[in-house]
């Protein structure tokens, strides 16, 4: 895995009220307080960010947002800017999650603008991509990923992407209990890393973190992390429980 520092990130999606989020974050902070060999991030709903930020401040748990909008401010009802996320304590922003693409019509072009905004605001973007089951079955996985990564990273130069994290999340593995095998994950991660090498250079290809998401659990994290191009995980369901998530953080059953 070269010298890439693992990132274990929890995407809480539309789960947890403010008080539930505080309770889980507080437990997690204690459970992972001795972890020094991985970055740990949680992305609660927007409504809980500020409160959770107070709880995890000074700990090894960082805060992330599940989305952002590319404008700084304005008449955009329901949207959240990078400056708002920074002021709520966020360091990371998940961008282009398949649920946003699927249910909210988020396009590659929107994803590209959001990554630009995150980077220019000093938020670490976690750029999500992945194929659907039908696309995998029709053997279109690599062409779909090529299009997503090409469009998502359009117009960037290498230096701007130093902090970028890519999350490979096969849509068919999200919330289904069907994890990609470690071999399937490795194959795609290696493809993405070689895309970076070809288009943005060898240095970035070596340093960029590519994490896997889709039914990650304590029982499969160690095998996934054994793969040379898997640098961490973006965890949905199993991140909602502090004990279970802390096991994933330790790559422990
Ligand atoms: P699950 O871990 O629930 O499959 O969700 C994965 C995911 O979408 C993380 O962003």
PDB file of C-alpha atoms and ligand atoms in Angstrom:
ATOM      1  CA  UNK A   1       0.000   0.000   0.000  1.00  0.00           C
ATOM      2  CA  UNK A   2       3.027   2.285  -0.397  1.00  0.00           C
ATOM      3  CA  UNK A   3       2.899   4.869   2.382  1.00  0.00           C
ATOM      4  CA  UNK A   4      -0.738   5.746   2.077  1.00  0.00           C
ATOM      5  CA  UNK A   5      -2.463   6.314   5.376  1.00  0.00           C
ATOM      6  CA  UNK A   6      -5.688   4.319   5.616  1.00  0.00           C
ATOM      7  CA  UNK A   7      -8.947   6.242   5.813  1.00  0.00           C
ATOM      8  CA  UNK A   8     -11.968   4.646   7.424  1.00  0.00           C
ATOM      9  CA  UNK A   9     -14.975   6.877   6.850  1.00  0.00           C
ATOM     10  CA  UNK A  10     -18.546   6.481   8.059  1.00  0.00           C
ATOM     11  CA  UNK A  11     -21.397   7.851   5.964  1.00  0.00           C
ATOM     12  CA  UNK A  12     -24.421   8.073   8.222  1.00  0.00           C
ATOM     13  CA  UNK A  13     -26.744   8.998   5.347  1.00  0.00           C
ATOM     14  CA  UNK A  14     -30.208  10.120   6.524  1.00  0.00           C
ATOM     15  CA  UNK A  15     -29.967   8.436   9.906  1.00  0.00           C
ATOM     16  CA  UNK A  16     -29.789   9.830  13.432  1.00  0.00           C
ATOM     17  CA  UNK A  17     -31.337  12.837  15.107  1.00  0.00           C
ATOM     18  CA  UNK A  18     -29.017  15.285  16.800  1.00  0.00           C
ATOM     19  CA  UNK A  19     -29.129  13.502  20.143  1.00  0.00           C
ATOM     20  CA  UNK A  20     -28.615  10.078  18.566  1.00  0.00           C
ATOM     21  CA  UNK A  21     -25.674  11.429  16.582  1.00  0.00           C
ATOM     22  CA  UNK A  22     -24.113  12.911  19.706  1.00  0.00           C
ATOM     23  CA  UNK A  23     -24.414   9.637  21.563  1.00  0.00           C
ATOM     24  CA  UNK A  24     -22.836   7.577  18.774  1.00  0.00           C
ATOM     25  CA  UNK A  25     -20.044  10.102  18.173  1.00  0.00           C
ATOM     26  CA  UNK A  26     -19.230  10.245  21.883  1.00  0.00           C
ATOM     27  CA  UNK A  27     -18.985   6.449  22.132  1.00  0.00           C
ATOM     28  CA  UNK A  28     -16.915   6.220  18.967  1.00  0.00           C
ATOM     29  CA  UNK A  29     -14.463   8.833  20.158  1.00  0.00           C
ATOM     30  CA  UNK A  30     -13.753   6.762  23.268  1.00  0.00           C
ATOM     31  CA  UNK A  31     -13.570   3.466  21.407  1.00  0.00           C
ATOM     32  CA  UNK A  32     -10.963   4.668  18.910  1.00  0.00           C
ATOM     33  CA  UNK A  33      -8.969   7.015  21.108  1.00  0.00           C
ATOM     34  CA  UNK A  34      -5.802   4.910  20.863  1.00  0.00           C
ATOM     35  CA  UNK A  35      -5.960   4.553  17.064  1.00  0.00           C
ATOM     36  CA  UNK A  36      -2.979   6.273  15.482  1.00  0.00           C
ATOM     37  CA  UNK A  37      -2.465   4.343  12.268  1.00  0.00           C
ATOM     38  CA  UNK A  38      -5.609   5.352  10.358  1.00  0.00           C
ATOM     39  CA  UNK A  39      -7.649   8.457   9.668  1.00  0.00           C
ATOM     40  CA  UNK A  40     -11.187   8.148  10.982  1.00  0.00           C
ATOM     41  CA  UNK A  41     -14.058  10.247   9.676  1.00  0.00           C
ATOM     42  CA  UNK A  42     -17.801  10.345  10.260  1.00  0.00           C
ATOM     43  CA  UNK A  43     -20.361  12.183   8.153  1.00  0.00           C
ATOM     44  CA  UNK A  44     -23.539  12.759  10.164  1.00  0.00           C
ATOM     45  CA  UNK A  45     -26.545  14.560   8.660  1.00  0.00           C
ATOM     46  CA  UNK A  46     -26.115  18.337   8.300  1.00  0.00           C
ATOM     47  CA  UNK A  47     -28.351  19.015  11.302  1.00  0.00           C
ATOM     48  CA  UNK A  48     -25.933  17.237  13.642  1.00  0.00           C
ATOM     49  CA  UNK A  49     -22.612  18.508  12.281  1.00  0.00           C
ATOM     50  CA  UNK A  50     -22.077  21.382  14.636  1.00  0.00           C
ATOM     51  CA  UNK A  51     -23.003  19.460  17.771  1.00  0.00           C
ATOM     52  CA  UNK A  52     -20.931  16.408  16.784  1.00  0.00           C
ATOM     53  CA  UNK A  53     -18.014  18.707  15.998  1.00  0.00           C
ATOM     54  CA  UNK A  54     -17.949  19.851  19.620  1.00  0.00           C
ATOM     55  CA  UNK A  55     -17.858  16.224  20.791  1.00  0.00           C
ATOM     56  CA  UNK A  56     -15.058  15.015  18.515  1.00  0.00           C
ATOM     57  CA  UNK A  57     -12.910  18.155  18.677  1.00  0.00           C
ATOM     58  CA  UNK A  58      -9.336  17.266  19.651  1.00  0.00           C
ATOM     59  CA  UNK A  59      -9.914  13.540  19.081  1.00  0.00           C
ATOM     60  CA  UNK A  60      -8.777  11.352  16.189  1.00  0.00           C
ATOM     61  CA  UNK A  61     -12.280  11.430  14.693  1.00  0.00           C
ATOM     62  CA  UNK A  62     -12.731  13.978  11.907  1.00  0.00           C
ATOM     63  CA  UNK A  63     -15.975  15.312  10.587  1.00  0.00           C
ATOM     64  CA  UNK A  64     -17.289  15.161   7.044  1.00  0.00           C
ATOM     65  CA  UNK A  65     -20.320  16.373   5.133  1.00  0.00           C
ATOM     66  CA  UNK A  66     -22.418  14.147   2.894  1.00  0.00           C
ATOM     67  CA  UNK A  67     -22.746  16.763   0.162  1.00  0.00           C
ATOM     68  CA  UNK A  68     -22.165  20.446  -0.587  1.00  0.00           C
ATOM     69  CA  UNK A  69     -23.228  23.035  -3.132  1.00  0.00           C
ATOM     70  CA  UNK A  70     -20.733  24.842  -5.349  1.00  0.00           C
ATOM     71  CA  UNK A  71     -21.913  28.419  -4.820  1.00  0.00           C
ATOM     72  CA  UNK A  72     -20.595  30.413  -1.843  1.00  0.00           C
ATOM     73  CA  UNK A  73     -23.979  31.792  -0.878  1.00  0.00           C
ATOM     74  CA  UNK A  74     -27.210  32.953  -2.443  1.00  0.00           C
ATOM     75  CA  UNK A  75     -30.843  32.108  -3.056  1.00  0.00           C
ATOM     76  CA  UNK A  76     -30.417  28.322  -3.208  1.00  0.00           C
ATOM     77  CA  UNK A  77     -33.056  26.999  -0.856  1.00  0.00           C
ATOM     78  CA  UNK A  78     -32.018  23.819   0.863  1.00  0.00           C
ATOM     79  CA  UNK A  79     -28.364  23.911  -0.174  1.00  0.00           C
ATOM     80  CA  UNK A  80     -25.231  24.129   1.991  1.00  0.00           C
ATOM     81  CA  UNK A  81     -21.990  25.902   1.093  1.00  0.00           C
ATOM     82  CA  UNK A  82     -18.397  24.908   1.766  1.00  0.00           C
ATOM     83  CA  UNK A  83     -17.967  27.876   4.107  1.00  0.00           C
ATOM     84  CA  UNK A  84     -20.953  26.678   6.157  1.00  0.00           C
ATOM     85  CA  UNK A  85     -19.453  23.202   6.387  1.00  0.00           C
ATOM     86  CA  UNK A  86     -16.073  24.542   7.440  1.00  0.00           C
ATOM     87  CA  UNK A  87     -17.685  26.684  10.105  1.00  0.00           C
ATOM     88  CA  UNK A  88     -19.557  23.598  11.363  1.00  0.00           C
ATOM     89  CA  UNK A  89     -16.216  21.813  11.813  1.00  0.00           C
ATOM     90  CA  UNK A  90     -15.974  19.685   8.640  1.00  0.00           C
ATOM     91  CA  UNK A  91     -12.677  18.607   7.096  1.00  0.00           C
ATOM     92  CA  UNK A  92     -14.071  16.256   4.467  1.00  0.00           C
ATOM     93  CA  UNK A  93     -16.958  16.300   1.999  1.00  0.00           C
ATOM     94  CA  UNK A  94     -18.441  13.226   0.332  1.00  0.00           C
ATOM     95  CA  UNK A  95     -19.207  14.148  -3.284  1.00  0.00           C
ATOM     96  CA  UNK A  96     -21.128  12.320  -5.998  1.00  0.00           C
ATOM     97  CA  UNK A  97     -22.475   9.491  -3.874  1.00  0.00           C
ATOM     98  CA  UNK A  98     -24.545   7.122  -6.025  1.00  0.00           C
ATOM     99  CA  UNK A  99     -27.630   7.895  -3.924  1.00  0.00           C
ATOM    100  CA  UNK A 100     -27.262  11.566  -4.892  1.00  0.00           C
ATOM    101  CA  UNK A 101     -26.784  10.617  -8.529  1.00  0.00           C
ATOM    102  CA  UNK A 102     -29.719   8.184  -8.466  1.00  0.00           C
ATOM    103  CA  UNK A 103     -32.342  10.041  -6.414  1.00  0.00           C
ATOM    104  CA  UNK A 104     -31.371  13.675  -6.882  1.00  0.00           C
ATOM    105  CA  UNK A 105     -30.179  13.714 -10.485  1.00  0.00           C
ATOM    106  CA  UNK A 106     -26.612  14.638  -9.676  1.00  0.00           C
ATOM    107  CA  UNK A 107     -24.567  14.623 -12.888  1.00  0.00           C
ATOM    108  CA  UNK A 108     -20.850  14.183 -13.501  1.00  0.00           C
ATOM    109  CA  UNK A 109     -20.719  17.921 -14.288  1.00  0.00           C
ATOM    110  CA  UNK A 110     -22.231  18.808 -10.914  1.00  0.00           C
ATOM    111  CA  UNK A 111     -19.817  16.421  -9.227  1.00  0.00           C
ATOM    112  CA  UNK A 112     -16.913  18.139 -11.004  1.00  0.00           C
ATOM    113  CA  UNK A 113     -18.034  21.573  -9.760  1.00  0.00           C
ATOM    114  CA  UNK A 114     -18.464  20.265  -6.235  1.00  0.00           C
ATOM    115  CA  UNK A 115     -14.976  18.743  -6.188  1.00  0.00           C
ATOM    116  CA  UNK A 116     -13.576  22.092  -7.396  1.00  0.00           C
ATOM    117  CA  UNK A 117     -15.414  23.927  -4.646  1.00  0.00           C
ATOM    118  CA  UNK A 118     -14.266  21.501  -1.970  1.00  0.00           C
ATOM    119  CA  UNK A 119     -10.645  21.803  -3.041  1.00  0.00           C
ATOM    120  CA  UNK A 120     -10.645  25.569  -3.284  1.00  0.00           C
ATOM    121  CA  UNK A 121     -12.207  25.682   0.199  1.00  0.00           C
ATOM    122  CA  UNK A 122      -9.684  23.292   1.758  1.00  0.00           C
ATOM    123  CA  UNK A 123     -12.207  20.545   2.320  1.00  0.00           C
ATOM    124  CA  UNK A 124     -10.952  17.058   1.457  1.00  0.00           C
ATOM    125  CA  UNK A 125     -13.238  15.682  -1.260  1.00  0.00           C
ATOM    126  CA  UNK A 126     -14.231  12.026  -1.191  1.00  0.00           C
ATOM    127  CA  UNK A 127     -15.203  11.548  -4.820  1.00  0.00           C
ATOM    128  CA  UNK A 128     -17.581   8.591  -5.187  1.00  0.00           C
ATOM    129  CA  UNK A 129     -18.014   6.553  -8.310  1.00  0.00           C
ATOM    130  CA  UNK A 130     -19.190   3.076  -9.205  1.00  0.00           C
ATOM    131  CA  UNK A 131     -21.143   0.989 -11.657  1.00  0.00           C
ATOM    132  CA  UNK A 132     -24.648  -0.426 -11.344  1.00  0.00           C
ATOM    133  CA  UNK A 133     -25.402  -4.126 -11.402  1.00  0.00           C
ATOM    134  CA  UNK A 134     -26.679  -3.915 -14.991  1.00  0.00           C
ATOM    135  CA  UNK A 135     -23.512  -2.127 -16.081  1.00  0.00           C
ATOM    136  CA  UNK A 136     -21.344  -4.805 -14.461  1.00  0.00           C
ATOM    137  CA  UNK A 137     -23.372  -7.579 -16.020  1.00  0.00           C
ATOM    138  CA  UNK A 138     -23.076  -6.036 -19.455  1.00  0.00           C
ATOM    139  CA  UNK A 139     -19.292  -5.753 -18.911  1.00  0.00           C
ATOM    140  CA  UNK A 140     -19.400  -1.968 -18.967  1.00  0.00           C
ATOM    141  CA  UNK A 141     -17.771  -1.481 -15.548  1.00  0.00           C
ATOM    142  CA  UNK A 142     -14.537  -0.009 -16.813  1.00  0.00           C
ATOM    143  CA  UNK A 143     -16.080   2.234 -19.457  1.00  0.00           C
ATOM    144  CA  UNK A 144     -18.553   3.598 -16.886  1.00  0.00           C
ATOM    145  CA  UNK A 145     -15.789   4.263 -14.376  1.00  0.00           C
ATOM    146  CA  UNK A 146     -13.587   5.805 -17.040  1.00  0.00           C
ATOM    147  CA  UNK A 147     -16.373   8.240 -17.933  1.00  0.00           C
ATOM    148  CA  UNK A 148     -17.120   9.081 -14.288  1.00  0.00           C
ATOM    149  CA  UNK A 149     -13.499   9.728 -13.385  1.00  0.00           C
ATOM    150  CA  UNK A 150     -12.748  11.622 -16.624  1.00  0.00           C
ATOM    151  CA  UNK A 151     -15.751  13.926 -16.184  1.00  0.00           C
ATOM    152  CA  UNK A 152     -15.408  14.270 -12.429  1.00  0.00           C
ATOM    153  CA  UNK A 153     -11.765  15.336 -12.625  1.00  0.00           C
ATOM    154  CA  UNK A 154     -12.051  17.440 -15.797  1.00  0.00           C
ATOM    155  CA  UNK A 155      -9.982  20.624 -15.737  1.00  0.00           C
ATOM    156  CA  UNK A 156      -7.849  19.790 -12.721  1.00  0.00           C
ATOM    157  CA  UNK A 157      -4.087  19.887 -12.642  1.00  0.00           C
ATOM    158  CA  UNK A 158      -2.152  17.403 -10.549  1.00  0.00           C
ATOM    159  CA  UNK A 159      -1.140  19.819  -7.783  1.00  0.00           C
ATOM    160  CA  UNK A 160      -4.768  20.607  -6.988  1.00  0.00           C
ATOM    161  CA  UNK A 161      -5.601  16.983  -6.292  1.00  0.00           C
ATOM    162  CA  UNK A 162      -3.110  16.192  -3.538  1.00  0.00           C
ATOM    163  CA  UNK A 163      -5.811  15.684  -0.911  1.00  0.00           C
ATOM    164  CA  UNK A 164      -8.397  14.009  -3.155  1.00  0.00           C
ATOM    165  CA  UNK A 165      -9.795  10.674  -2.000  1.00  0.00           C
ATOM    166  CA  UNK A 166     -11.591   8.427  -4.483  1.00  0.00           C
ATOM    167  CA  UNK A 167     -14.286   6.069  -3.191  1.00  0.00           C
ATOM    168  CA  UNK A 168     -15.147   3.105  -5.385  1.00  0.00           C
ATOM    169  CA  UNK A 169     -18.681   2.166  -4.447  1.00  0.00           C
ATOM    170  CA  UNK A 170     -20.273  -0.399  -6.755  1.00  0.00           C
ATOM    171  CA  UNK A 171     -23.968   0.477  -6.634  1.00  0.00           C
ATOM    172  CA  UNK A 172     -24.942  -3.193  -6.451  1.00  0.00           C
ATOM    173  CA  UNK A 173     -22.974  -3.607  -3.214  1.00  0.00           C
ATOM    174  CA  UNK A 174     -24.453  -0.639  -1.325  1.00  0.00           C
ATOM    175  CA  UNK A 175     -26.769  -1.644   1.473  1.00  0.00           C
ATOM    176  CA  UNK A 176     -27.325  -5.030  -0.133  1.00  0.00           C
ATOM    177  CA  UNK A 177     -24.995  -7.193   1.938  1.00  0.00           C
ATOM    178  CA  UNK A 178     -23.302  -8.137  -1.366  1.00  0.00           C
ATOM    179  CA  UNK A 179     -19.737  -6.966  -0.907  1.00  0.00           C
ATOM    180  CA  UNK A 180     -17.473  -6.906  -3.912  1.00  0.00           C
ATOM    181  CA  UNK A 181     -14.876  -9.601  -3.450  1.00  0.00           C
ATOM    182  CA  UNK A 182     -11.482  -8.267  -2.492  1.00  0.00           C
ATOM    183  CA  UNK A 183     -10.349  -9.327  -5.973  1.00  0.00           C
ATOM    184  CA  UNK A 184     -13.113  -7.314  -7.658  1.00  0.00           C
ATOM    185  CA  UNK A 185     -12.308  -4.262  -5.513  1.00  0.00           C
ATOM    186  CA  UNK A 186      -8.574  -4.586  -6.223  1.00  0.00           C
ATOM    187  CA  UNK A 187      -9.165  -4.873  -9.965  1.00  0.00           C
ATOM    188  CA  UNK A 188     -11.153  -1.625 -10.055  1.00  0.00           C
ATOM    189  CA  UNK A 189      -8.842   0.226  -7.660  1.00  0.00           C
ATOM    190  CA  UNK A 190      -5.854  -0.739  -9.811  1.00  0.00           C
ATOM    191  CA  UNK A 191      -7.729   0.503 -12.891  1.00  0.00           C
ATOM    192  CA  UNK A 192      -8.468   3.845 -11.193  1.00  0.00           C
ATOM    193  CA  UNK A 193      -4.883   4.214 -10.006  1.00  0.00           C
ATOM    194  CA  UNK A 194      -3.585   3.570 -13.498  1.00  0.00           C
ATOM    195  CA  UNK A 195      -6.054   6.163 -14.849  1.00  0.00           C
ATOM    196  CA  UNK A 196      -4.556   8.673 -12.396  1.00  0.00           C
ATOM    197  CA  UNK A 197      -1.039   7.682 -13.430  1.00  0.00           C
ATOM    198  CA  UNK A 198      -1.822   8.112 -17.112  1.00  0.00           C
ATOM    199  CA  UNK A 199      -3.647  11.414 -16.757  1.00  0.00           C
ATOM    200  CA  UNK A 200      -2.161  13.076 -13.695  1.00  0.00           C
ATOM    201  CA  UNK A 201       1.217  11.431 -13.178  1.00  0.00           C
ATOM    202  CA  UNK A 202       2.986   8.761 -11.234  1.00  0.00           C
ATOM    203  CA  UNK A 203       3.474  10.755  -8.023  1.00  0.00           C
ATOM    204  CA  UNK A 204      -0.223  11.381  -7.531  1.00  0.00           C
ATOM    205  CA  UNK A 205      -1.050   7.802  -8.532  1.00  0.00           C
ATOM    206  CA  UNK A 206       1.230   6.575  -5.750  1.00  0.00           C
ATOM    207  CA  UNK A 207      -0.111   8.907  -3.082  1.00  0.00           C
ATOM    208  CA  UNK A 208      -3.837   9.119  -3.819  1.00  0.00           C
ATOM    209  CA  UNK A 209      -6.094   7.186  -1.489  1.00  0.00           C
ATOM    210  CA  UNK A 210      -8.702   4.974  -3.121  1.00  0.00           C
ATOM    211  CA  UNK A 211     -11.187   3.583  -0.617  1.00  0.00           C
ATOM    212  CA  UNK A 212     -13.849   0.931  -1.104  1.00  0.00           C
ATOM    213  CA  UNK A 213     -17.520   1.227  -0.124  1.00  0.00           C
ATOM    214  CA  UNK A 214     -20.378  -1.271  -0.260  1.00  0.00           C
ATOM    215  CA  UNK A 215     -21.421  -3.561   2.602  1.00  0.00           C
ATOM    216  CA  UNK A 216     -18.122  -3.186   4.476  1.00  0.00           C
ATOM    217  CA  UNK A 217     -18.278  -4.941   7.844  1.00  0.00           C
ATOM    218  CA  UNK A 218     -15.885  -6.089  10.574  1.00  0.00           C
ATOM    219  CA  UNK A 219     -15.853  -9.510   8.879  1.00  0.00           C
ATOM    220  CA  UNK A 220     -14.578  -8.319   5.499  1.00  0.00           C
ATOM    221  CA  UNK A 221     -12.458  -5.229   6.217  1.00  0.00           C
ATOM    222  CA  UNK A 222      -9.197  -7.091   6.856  1.00  0.00           C
ATOM    223  CA  UNK A 223      -9.343  -8.934   3.549  1.00  0.00           C
ATOM    224  CA  UNK A 224     -10.183  -5.746   1.652  1.00  0.00           C
ATOM    225  CA  UNK A 225      -7.352  -3.871   3.377  1.00  0.00           C
ATOM    226  CA  UNK A 226      -4.943  -6.624   2.353  1.00  0.00           C
ATOM    227  CA  UNK A 227      -5.327  -5.598  -1.266  1.00  0.00           C
ATOM    228  CA  UNK A 228      -2.444  -3.420  -2.475  1.00  0.00           C
ATOM    229  CA  UNK A 229      -4.662  -0.701  -3.958  1.00  0.00           C
ATOM    230  CA  UNK A 230      -7.372  -0.557  -1.271  1.00  0.00           C
ATOM    231  CA  UNK A 231      -6.549   2.295   1.096  1.00  0.00           C
ATOM    232  CA  UNK A 232      -9.577   2.325   3.330  1.00  0.00           C
ATOM    233  CA  UNK A 233     -13.339   2.140   3.396  1.00  0.00           C
ATOM    234  CA  UNK A 234     -16.434   4.280   3.116  1.00  0.00           C
ATOM    235  CA  UNK A 235     -18.917   2.546   5.376  1.00  0.00           C
ATOM    236  CA  UNK A 236     -22.689   3.063   5.448  1.00  0.00           C
ATOM    237  CA  UNK A 237     -24.874   0.812   7.606  1.00  0.00           C
ATOM    238  CA  UNK A 238     -22.058  -0.584   9.736  1.00  0.00           C
ATOM    239  CA  UNK A 239     -20.897   2.919  10.692  1.00  0.00           C
ATOM    240  CA  UNK A 240     -24.136   3.692  12.545  1.00  0.00           C
ATOM    241  CA  UNK A 241     -23.113   1.582  15.531  1.00  0.00           C
ATOM    242  CA  UNK A 242     -20.027   2.872  17.347  1.00  0.00           C
ATOM    243  CA  UNK A 243     -18.824  -0.569  18.466  1.00  0.00           C
ATOM    244  CA  UNK A 244     -19.158  -2.142  15.041  1.00  0.00           C
ATOM    245  CA  UNK A 245     -17.554   0.832  13.316  1.00  0.00           C
ATOM    246  CA  UNK A 246     -14.674   0.859  15.800  1.00  0.00           C
ATOM    247  CA  UNK A 247     -13.950  -2.752  14.836  1.00  0.00           C
ATOM    248  CA  UNK A 248     -13.785  -1.748  11.192  1.00  0.00           C
ATOM    249  CA  UNK A 249     -11.398   1.063  12.140  1.00  0.00           C
ATOM    250  CA  UNK A 250      -9.137  -1.606  13.673  1.00  0.00           C
ATOM    251  CA  UNK A 251      -9.582  -4.010  10.716  1.00  0.00           C
ATOM    252  CA  UNK A 252     -10.866  -6.424  13.310  1.00  0.00           C
ATOM    253  CA  UNK A 253     -13.605  -9.045  13.238  1.00  0.00           C
TER     254      UNK A 253
HETATM  255  P1  LIG B   1     -23.333   0.252   3.067  1.00  0.00           P
HETATM  256  O1  LIG B   1     -22.053   0.106   3.847  1.00  0.00           O
HETATM  257  O2  LIG B   1     -24.541   0.367   3.931  1.00  0.00           O
HETATM  258  O3  LIG B   1     -23.439  -0.778   1.995  1.00  0.00           O
HETATM  259  O4  LIG B   1     -23.224   1.676   2.318  1.00  0.00           O
HETATM  260  C1  LIG B   1     -22.092   2.003   1.622  1.00  0.00           C
HETATM  261  C2  LIG B   1     -22.148   3.446   1.271  1.00  0.00           C
HETATM  262  O5  LIG B   1     -22.979   3.870   0.494  1.00  0.00           O
HETATM  263  C3  LIG B   1     -21.193   4.348   1.928  1.00  0.00           C
HETATM  264  O6  LIG B   1     -21.205   5.609   1.352  1.00  0.00           O
END
